[in-house]
XYZ file of C-alpha atoms in Angstrom:
534
model
C -33.851 112.918 50.019
C -32.470 112.609 46.832
C -28.690 114.240 46.201
C -27.710 116.267 43.607
C -24.088 116.778 42.408
C -22.938 119.730 39.959
C -19.871 118.915 38.464
C -17.731 121.294 36.204
C -15.636 120.227 33.212
C -12.146 121.967 32.987
C -9.343 121.974 31.024
C -7.050 123.599 33.683
C -7.573 122.510 37.404
C -5.612 125.640 38.446
C -8.076 127.871 37.223
C -10.938 125.671 38.983
C -12.309 125.965 42.323
C -15.007 123.705 43.814
C -17.697 124.757 46.458
C -21.058 123.555 48.072
C -24.015 125.387 47.512
C -27.586 124.917 49.108
C -30.270 126.222 47.062
C -33.776 127.353 48.801
C -36.374 129.392 48.086
C -39.381 130.649 50.309
C -41.665 130.940 47.250
C -43.859 127.713 46.905
C -44.567 128.376 43.397
C -41.048 127.890 42.379
C -39.964 125.037 44.891
C -38.114 122.242 43.483
C -40.271 119.313 42.820
C -37.611 117.220 44.448
C -35.229 119.252 47.076
C -31.773 118.579 46.479
C -29.038 118.331 49.176
C -25.898 120.593 49.081
C -24.458 120.589 45.374
C -20.850 120.418 44.643
C -20.134 123.362 42.013
C -17.139 123.921 39.916
C -16.422 127.238 38.950
C -13.906 127.407 35.991
C -12.486 130.245 33.706
C -12.732 128.067 30.842
C -15.007 129.586 28.114
C -17.791 126.940 27.331
C -21.401 127.367 27.548
C -23.160 123.635 27.022
C -24.141 121.331 29.528
C -25.660 117.671 29.700
C -27.820 115.955 31.867
C -27.709 112.066 33.043
C -30.053 110.349 35.357
C -28.327 107.819 37.226
C -30.041 106.452 40.225
C -28.886 109.537 42.690
C -30.203 112.007 40.351
C -26.901 113.428 38.856
C -26.445 116.409 36.804
C -23.391 117.260 35.179
C -23.314 120.970 33.962
C -20.266 122.574 32.126
C -19.853 126.118 33.889
C -17.826 128.712 32.861
C -17.372 131.717 35.713
C -20.433 130.856 37.597
C -23.020 133.754 37.632
C -26.313 134.429 37.816
C -27.252 133.060 34.398
C -25.666 129.842 35.010
C -27.183 129.216 38.219
C -30.334 130.334 36.629
C -30.163 127.780 33.963
C -29.388 125.108 37.071
C -32.510 126.276 38.785
C -34.555 125.957 35.487
C -33.068 122.505 35.034
C -34.175 121.196 38.543
C -37.711 122.774 37.977
C -37.880 121.091 34.973
C -39.510 124.305 33.786
C -40.784 124.227 30.030
C -40.486 127.906 30.140
C -37.305 129.491 31.638
C -37.631 131.491 34.621
C -35.141 134.383 35.433
C -33.903 134.257 38.709
C -32.260 136.374 41.064
C -29.784 134.653 44.073
C -29.171 135.799 47.449
C -25.901 134.817 49.398
C -25.627 135.665 53.139
C -28.564 138.010 52.521
C -26.585 139.738 49.045
C -27.149 139.781 45.613
C -25.051 137.720 43.818
C -23.941 140.600 40.826
C -20.419 138.875 40.514
C -19.293 135.553 39.933
C -19.091 133.223 43.112
C -15.243 133.093 42.611
C -15.782 136.873 43.201
C -18.091 136.565 45.621
C -15.985 134.617 47.738
C -12.712 136.595 47.318
C -14.678 139.936 48.156
C -16.327 138.367 51.212
C -13.211 136.598 52.706
C -15.562 133.486 52.613
C -13.789 129.676 52.123
C -14.231 127.739 49.541
C -14.631 125.257 51.667
C -17.734 126.616 53.284
C -21.560 125.794 52.354
C -23.105 128.573 50.621
C -26.928 128.826 51.324
C -28.000 130.228 47.947
C -31.696 131.657 48.144
C -33.160 131.808 44.397
C -36.056 134.214 43.944
C -37.847 135.340 40.839
C -35.771 138.204 39.183
C -37.461 141.692 39.269
C -37.530 143.855 36.315
C -36.813 147.628 36.353
C -39.596 149.879 36.883
C -40.630 151.314 33.152
C -42.312 155.034 32.672
C -46.077 154.673 31.974
C -47.473 158.374 32.143
C -47.126 161.847 33.914
C -50.254 163.961 34.379
C -49.227 167.710 35.115
C -50.676 169.981 37.584
C -50.977 173.905 38.025
C -49.079 173.283 41.491
C -47.097 170.409 43.630
C -48.234 167.768 44.150
C -48.565 166.516 47.603
C -50.332 163.059 47.952
C -51.571 160.853 45.789
C -53.628 157.329 46.169
C -55.110 154.772 43.501
C -58.650 153.135 43.229
C -57.897 149.905 41.567
C -59.417 146.485 41.802
C -56.623 145.510 44.358
C -56.550 148.677 46.367
C -57.353 148.946 49.967
C -60.438 150.922 49.446
C -61.775 148.404 47.195
C -60.918 145.224 49.228
C -62.249 146.661 52.039
C -65.971 147.399 50.532
C -65.621 144.418 48.522
C -65.938 146.180 45.419
C -65.003 145.175 41.663
C -63.021 147.801 39.705
C -62.694 146.789 36.117
C -59.368 146.868 34.584
C -59.320 150.008 32.818
C -61.151 151.535 35.276
C -58.706 152.720 37.475
C -58.549 156.111 39.363
C -55.907 158.522 40.419
C -56.612 160.798 43.328
C -54.046 163.774 43.812
C -53.679 166.404 46.264
C -52.178 169.767 45.519
C -50.828 173.001 46.824
C -53.316 174.846 45.193
C -55.964 173.355 47.440
C -57.664 171.145 44.921
C -58.217 167.364 44.841
C -57.993 165.867 41.452
C -59.435 162.499 40.381
C -57.814 161.066 36.725
C -58.183 158.374 34.737
C -55.515 156.043 33.066
C -55.622 158.004 30.117
C -54.568 161.478 31.863
C -58.208 162.853 31.932
C -59.342 164.557 34.952
C -62.569 162.994 36.046
C -63.129 165.694 39.067
C -62.072 168.085 40.551
C -62.811 169.321 44.406
C -63.693 172.911 45.585
C -60.741 174.404 46.800
C -60.159 173.870 50.423
C -60.410 176.980 52.371
C -59.484 178.687 56.009
C -62.196 180.630 57.869
C -60.942 184.045 55.410
C -62.022 182.272 52.358
C -58.222 182.009 51.172
C -57.604 178.504 49.318
C -55.118 176.176 51.620
C -52.340 173.693 50.772
C -53.635 169.701 50.846
C -50.979 167.938 51.969
C -52.737 164.286 52.493
C -55.517 162.341 50.887
C -56.775 158.814 50.474
C -59.613 156.730 49.174
C -62.292 155.587 51.684
C -64.128 153.522 49.187
C -64.972 154.114 45.559
C -67.827 156.379 46.585
C -65.885 158.613 49.146
C -62.609 160.043 49.865
C -60.863 162.261 52.571
C -58.404 165.137 52.744
C -56.520 167.609 55.019
C -53.909 170.150 55.159
C -52.831 173.424 55.995
C -56.670 174.603 56.874
C -56.520 172.442 60.042
C -59.495 170.480 59.347
C -60.371 167.389 57.592
C -63.028 166.743 55.404
C -64.786 163.385 54.055
C -65.759 164.167 50.390
C -68.340 161.581 48.278
C -67.242 160.964 44.770
C -69.781 160.323 42.113
C -69.291 159.764 38.303
C -71.738 160.596 35.486
C -71.621 157.396 33.424
C -74.722 158.582 31.330
C -72.437 160.532 28.576
C -71.417 157.339 27.119
C -70.887 159.743 23.721
C -67.798 161.427 25.507
C -66.085 159.019 28.132
C -63.166 161.180 28.118
C -64.817 164.448 28.969
C -63.125 166.583 31.520
C -64.930 166.803 35.066
C -67.418 164.491 34.399
C -67.561 163.513 38.065
C -68.043 165.582 41.308
C -66.561 165.866 44.600
C -68.597 166.908 47.222
C -67.910 167.531 51.176
C -69.913 165.445 53.370
C -68.023 165.916 56.551
C -65.993 168.287 58.215
C -63.447 167.564 61.419
C -62.301 170.005 63.596
C -59.628 169.609 66.276
C -56.135 170.570 65.266
C -54.885 173.734 66.125
C -52.096 173.331 63.300
C -51.575 172.110 59.497
C -52.608 168.319 59.119
C -49.401 166.676 57.723
C -50.682 162.978 56.991
C -54.034 160.720 57.362
C -54.080 156.896 57.670
C -57.657 155.395 56.998
C -59.398 152.024 57.734
C -62.667 151.594 56.226
C -63.810 148.593 58.020
C -63.815 150.522 61.518
C -64.915 153.884 59.886
C -61.606 155.556 61.417
C -59.353 158.301 60.206
C -56.060 158.812 62.125
C -54.551 162.125 61.604
C -51.064 163.616 62.340
C -50.564 167.348 62.821
C -47.843 169.911 62.976
C -49.718 170.853 66.769
C -47.625 167.989 68.262
C -50.657 165.355 68.428
C -52.422 162.776 66.581
C -55.930 162.805 66.714
C -58.669 159.460 65.779
C -61.545 160.224 64.088
C -64.704 158.271 63.076
C -66.826 158.731 59.905
C -69.722 156.772 61.218
C -72.393 159.074 61.952
C -73.584 156.610 65.046
C -70.318 156.817 66.625
C -69.908 160.808 65.948
C -70.596 161.487 69.730
C -67.967 164.491 69.982
C -69.406 167.765 68.978
C -66.579 169.734 66.854
C -65.132 172.371 69.349
C -66.808 175.707 68.833
C -64.066 177.663 69.179
C -62.519 176.036 65.740
C -65.473 176.378 63.840
C -65.559 178.829 60.972
C -68.682 180.106 62.568
C -66.458 181.721 65.391
C -64.664 183.988 62.922
C -67.339 186.429 62.214
C -65.131 189.733 62.445
C -65.959 190.673 58.626
C -68.961 190.297 56.321
C -66.751 188.025 54.209
C -66.161 185.593 56.964
C -69.764 185.477 57.738
C -70.808 184.372 54.267
C -68.352 181.898 54.280
C -69.452 180.394 57.806
C -72.987 180.991 56.399
C -72.024 178.727 53.151
C -70.054 176.038 55.088
C -72.838 175.655 57.607
C -74.545 172.986 55.872
C -71.696 170.371 56.227
C -72.005 168.445 58.996
C -68.936 168.987 61.479
C -67.793 166.521 64.497
C -64.937 166.328 66.914
C -62.171 163.796 67.492
C -62.958 160.522 69.229
C -59.642 160.571 71.130
C -56.599 162.656 71.070
C -52.980 160.771 71.282
C -50.995 163.633 73.349
C -47.338 163.324 74.145
C -45.206 164.153 71.059
C -42.739 167.162 72.163
C -42.692 168.185 68.529
C -44.597 168.021 65.011
C -45.990 164.854 64.271
C -44.882 163.749 60.403
C -46.902 160.411 59.690
C -49.344 158.257 61.599
C -50.843 154.618 60.427
C -52.555 151.959 61.990
C -50.971 148.631 62.418
C -51.505 146.825 59.807
C -52.987 143.575 61.296
C -54.837 145.379 64.462
C -56.650 148.572 64.135
C -56.645 148.992 67.756
C -53.139 149.990 67.560
C -51.666 152.984 66.248
C -47.818 154.318 65.069
C -46.735 157.789 64.964
C -43.444 159.472 64.050
C -42.241 163.119 64.741
C -39.947 165.453 64.466
C -38.871 164.900 68.360
C -37.382 161.906 67.099
C -39.742 159.617 68.758
C -41.706 156.724 67.235
C -44.308 156.275 69.598
C -47.135 152.988 69.916
C -50.647 153.744 70.990
C -53.438 152.045 72.283
C -56.777 153.438 70.276
C -59.038 151.788 72.867
C -57.335 154.146 75.579
C -55.689 156.347 73.860
C -52.464 155.909 75.966
C -49.061 155.486 74.577
C -47.905 152.138 75.006
C -44.339 152.805 74.162
C -41.773 155.391 72.821
C -38.435 154.979 71.578
C -35.627 157.179 70.069
C -34.615 154.823 66.926
C -32.238 157.215 65.567
C -30.253 159.728 67.352
C -30.342 163.354 65.916
C -32.737 162.850 63.129
C -36.556 163.638 62.739
C -38.698 160.933 61.647
C -40.739 161.796 58.624
C -42.783 158.619 57.310
C -43.953 155.406 57.844
C -44.939 152.261 56.430
C -46.218 148.660 57.941
C -44.627 145.638 56.680
C -47.317 143.295 57.993
C -45.943 139.966 57.143
C -42.397 140.956 58.238
C -43.890 141.983 61.815
C -41.697 145.379 61.096
C -42.504 149.293 60.898
C -40.453 151.301 57.662
C -39.502 154.689 59.360
C -38.354 157.443 56.946
C -35.853 159.753 58.322
C -34.861 163.399 57.371
C -31.214 164.363 58.363
C -30.095 161.032 58.167
C -31.491 160.423 54.896
C -32.168 156.419 55.734
C -35.257 154.220 56.227
C -35.388 152.036 59.180
C -36.783 148.680 59.771
C -37.921 148.531 63.439
C -39.362 145.605 65.402
C -42.275 147.756 66.986
C -42.661 144.493 69.504
C -38.955 145.016 71.401
C -39.598 146.529 74.893
C -39.302 150.142 75.397
C -36.070 149.463 77.489
C -34.641 147.569 74.672
C -35.800 150.199 72.276
C -33.966 152.951 74.288
C -30.686 151.349 73.498
C -31.485 151.156 69.589
C -32.090 147.509 69.577
C -35.344 147.823 67.713
C -33.861 148.479 64.785
C -33.145 145.572 62.692
C -31.877 147.322 59.518
C -31.073 150.519 57.725
C -31.931 151.045 54.220
C -29.260 153.606 52.697
C -29.070 155.733 49.636
C -31.258 158.503 49.452
C -29.457 161.882 49.019
C -32.153 163.751 50.991
C -34.880 163.876 53.498
C -37.207 160.581 52.955
C -40.752 161.561 53.520
C -43.123 158.944 51.720
C -43.058 154.894 51.952
C -45.312 152.368 50.408
C -44.847 148.603 50.931
C -44.743 146.483 47.492
C -48.086 144.473 47.027
C -46.549 141.741 45.262
C -44.015 140.864 47.597
C -43.565 141.028 51.484
C -40.336 141.759 51.145
C -40.580 144.676 48.851
C -40.704 148.596 49.827
C -40.708 151.978 47.870
C -39.168 155.317 49.602
C -40.005 158.730 47.986
C -37.441 161.531 48.698
C -36.577 165.008 48.511
C -33.532 163.967 46.292
C -36.520 163.374 43.148
C -36.145 159.747 43.534
C -38.353 156.697 44.077
C -36.084 153.864 45.253
C -37.086 150.157 45.301
C -35.862 147.989 48.204
C -35.633 144.393 48.717
C -35.114 143.754 52.432
C -33.494 140.512 51.823
C -30.761 142.172 50.275
C -28.257 143.221 53.143
C -24.798 143.371 54.475
C -23.924 142.779 58.218
C -23.097 145.790 60.168
C -24.383 148.297 62.632
C -27.216 150.098 61.388
C -28.144 153.444 62.215
C -29.143 153.659 65.921
C -26.777 151.247 67.294
C -28.808 148.156 66.815
C -25.507 146.035 67.215
C -23.900 143.374 65.171
C -27.094 141.642 64.463
C -28.630 144.548 62.532
C -28.154 144.929 58.863
C -27.773 147.814 56.044
C -29.498 147.238 52.857
C -29.065 148.907 49.186
C -31.841 149.723 46.983
C -32.584 147.516 44.051
C -34.172 150.004 41.681
C -34.427 153.823 41.690
C -37.285 155.698 39.709
C -36.199 159.022 38.601
C -38.451 162.064 37.979
C -39.352 162.520 34.158
C -36.746 164.656 32.364
C -34.167 163.528 34.828
C -33.645 159.469 33.967
C -30.127 159.788 34.520
C -30.740 160.438 37.895
C -28.621 163.656 38.070
C -28.010 164.719 41.779
C -29.969 168.041 42.200
C -28.666 170.195 44.499
C -31.118 170.442 47.380
C -33.580 168.207 45.145
C -34.389 171.973 44.106
C -37.641 171.011 41.207
C -37.725 167.325 41.675
C -38.675 166.516 44.956
C -41.022 163.818 45.868
C -43.670 164.585 48.273
C -46.194 161.406 47.929
C -46.403 158.011 46.834
C -48.217 154.881 46.660
C -47.882 151.446 45.274
C -50.453 149.389 43.576
C -50.316 146.145 42.312
C -52.695 146.683 39.142
C -51.514 150.596 38.698
C -48.078 150.544 39.554
C -45.653 153.046 41.642
C -47.295 156.570 41.603
C -45.773 159.734 42.662
C -46.294 163.311 42.926
C -43.828 166.193 43.234
C -42.455 169.635 42.863
C -42.086 169.032 39.452
C -46.124 169.419 39.253
C -46.455 166.047 37.843
C -48.344 162.574 39.001
C -45.637 160.013 37.455
C -46.951 156.443 36.843
C -44.423 153.872 37.056
C -45.295 150.128 35.806
C -43.464 148.290 38.644
C -41.470 145.024 36.554
C -41.935 146.541 33.614
C -38.472 146.807 32.344
C -36.687 150.403 31.709
C -36.022 151.805 34.807
C -32.521 152.309 36.550
C -30.636 149.854 38.631
C -28.815 150.770 41.525
C -26.514 147.898 40.900
């Protein structure tokens, strides 16, 4: 291996510190053509910015550095990459982003200058930039995106052309809306109603495919809808409600409002989490719908008035079905559920009873149950596939916990399954989404009125919430995305008027969120103009 030596010219040795650094990256696209060994750098307080390069047999670089910071290290990396176009980089040292000079980093963290610093360089991420906001008549509880890179398109091998992306939103007014990227309403669903005909809040929705979607909420049922657009009106492509949303299947079984849904189109399965302390598995495939809907939960069982009879008669045309299996064991409302990112026969649930549970969907058995954080209900889940971790949102603790579900139940009981705690939110964390471009990225939405962007490599040693011990880490957000109108991220007591209820993160569209301000907000990730959490 060729060796690389970096030296600095300084006029005063008293102001110069020499330290060895080892540069590395986990991104194959930005690896050095020739891997350098430990690099000796000299950080100087003298003011100079020029550098020069020679090429003796051992590939030696000479750099005149001032106070060695991110810019100087980025220049060094681009020199070693021999890149014709400079690439901005961020740097992680001992799991922390470098925000000061190396001199200050060594002093702050009590690290000897004789230590070889392992420095990981990554592509710099720009703050999200506000793109658009779409106004609703009531609070927005849930959002999802249909694009070329969204799961619904990938699962069905459908091609969504650029500019034809669609945003699905669910609202407390009981309506589903599909929007185009210009803010036009493409389609609106009939209102979700209970057996009395009263409109009920929709709490969760998701695309199943480009032509179907699903929703659930306070009416205790789950509805599968067909979605179609009228593409024949070429004279007015922005005409409102040019599409249709029609119910095709009603699923009954829950005895309380449905808080959350998870979908897996390849297996035609849906997971639901309910306030009735249960999670259910459902099938949208007619050949798999062998369980009839419970007769006592159907609208036809409520016939105490002519109004209810009329509603039941009109609703009877939509097919019904019951759950394929019931996941029973929680002692409090189930707030969230997801499929295992790599195995659709495994599910996870998070509950107000403070437990995180793993389920075998083949047998409906609870494989493990663990209290990952004492004294705080759990409110949201997100799988980080490549890391083998599950992110869990909490309410009273206001943190995001990264949990290794592979830990045994006995270890989990001691809190050892928590490998990292992400801190910074000022209110309940109720929604999570993985960064589609980075295995290390995560987004979280909170009742504090912000969406926060995390890089889980950015961590400090310390004991994580739940008693993970000295091996667990504490992380801080890279960026925070406020609601439009509160760009300064002012603290709103209780999050009044700005609470975030739902979010998703799409590679094409960006970060989409909805909340108490009655807005669907789109922030283009990496576009610049957001607010840093440095």
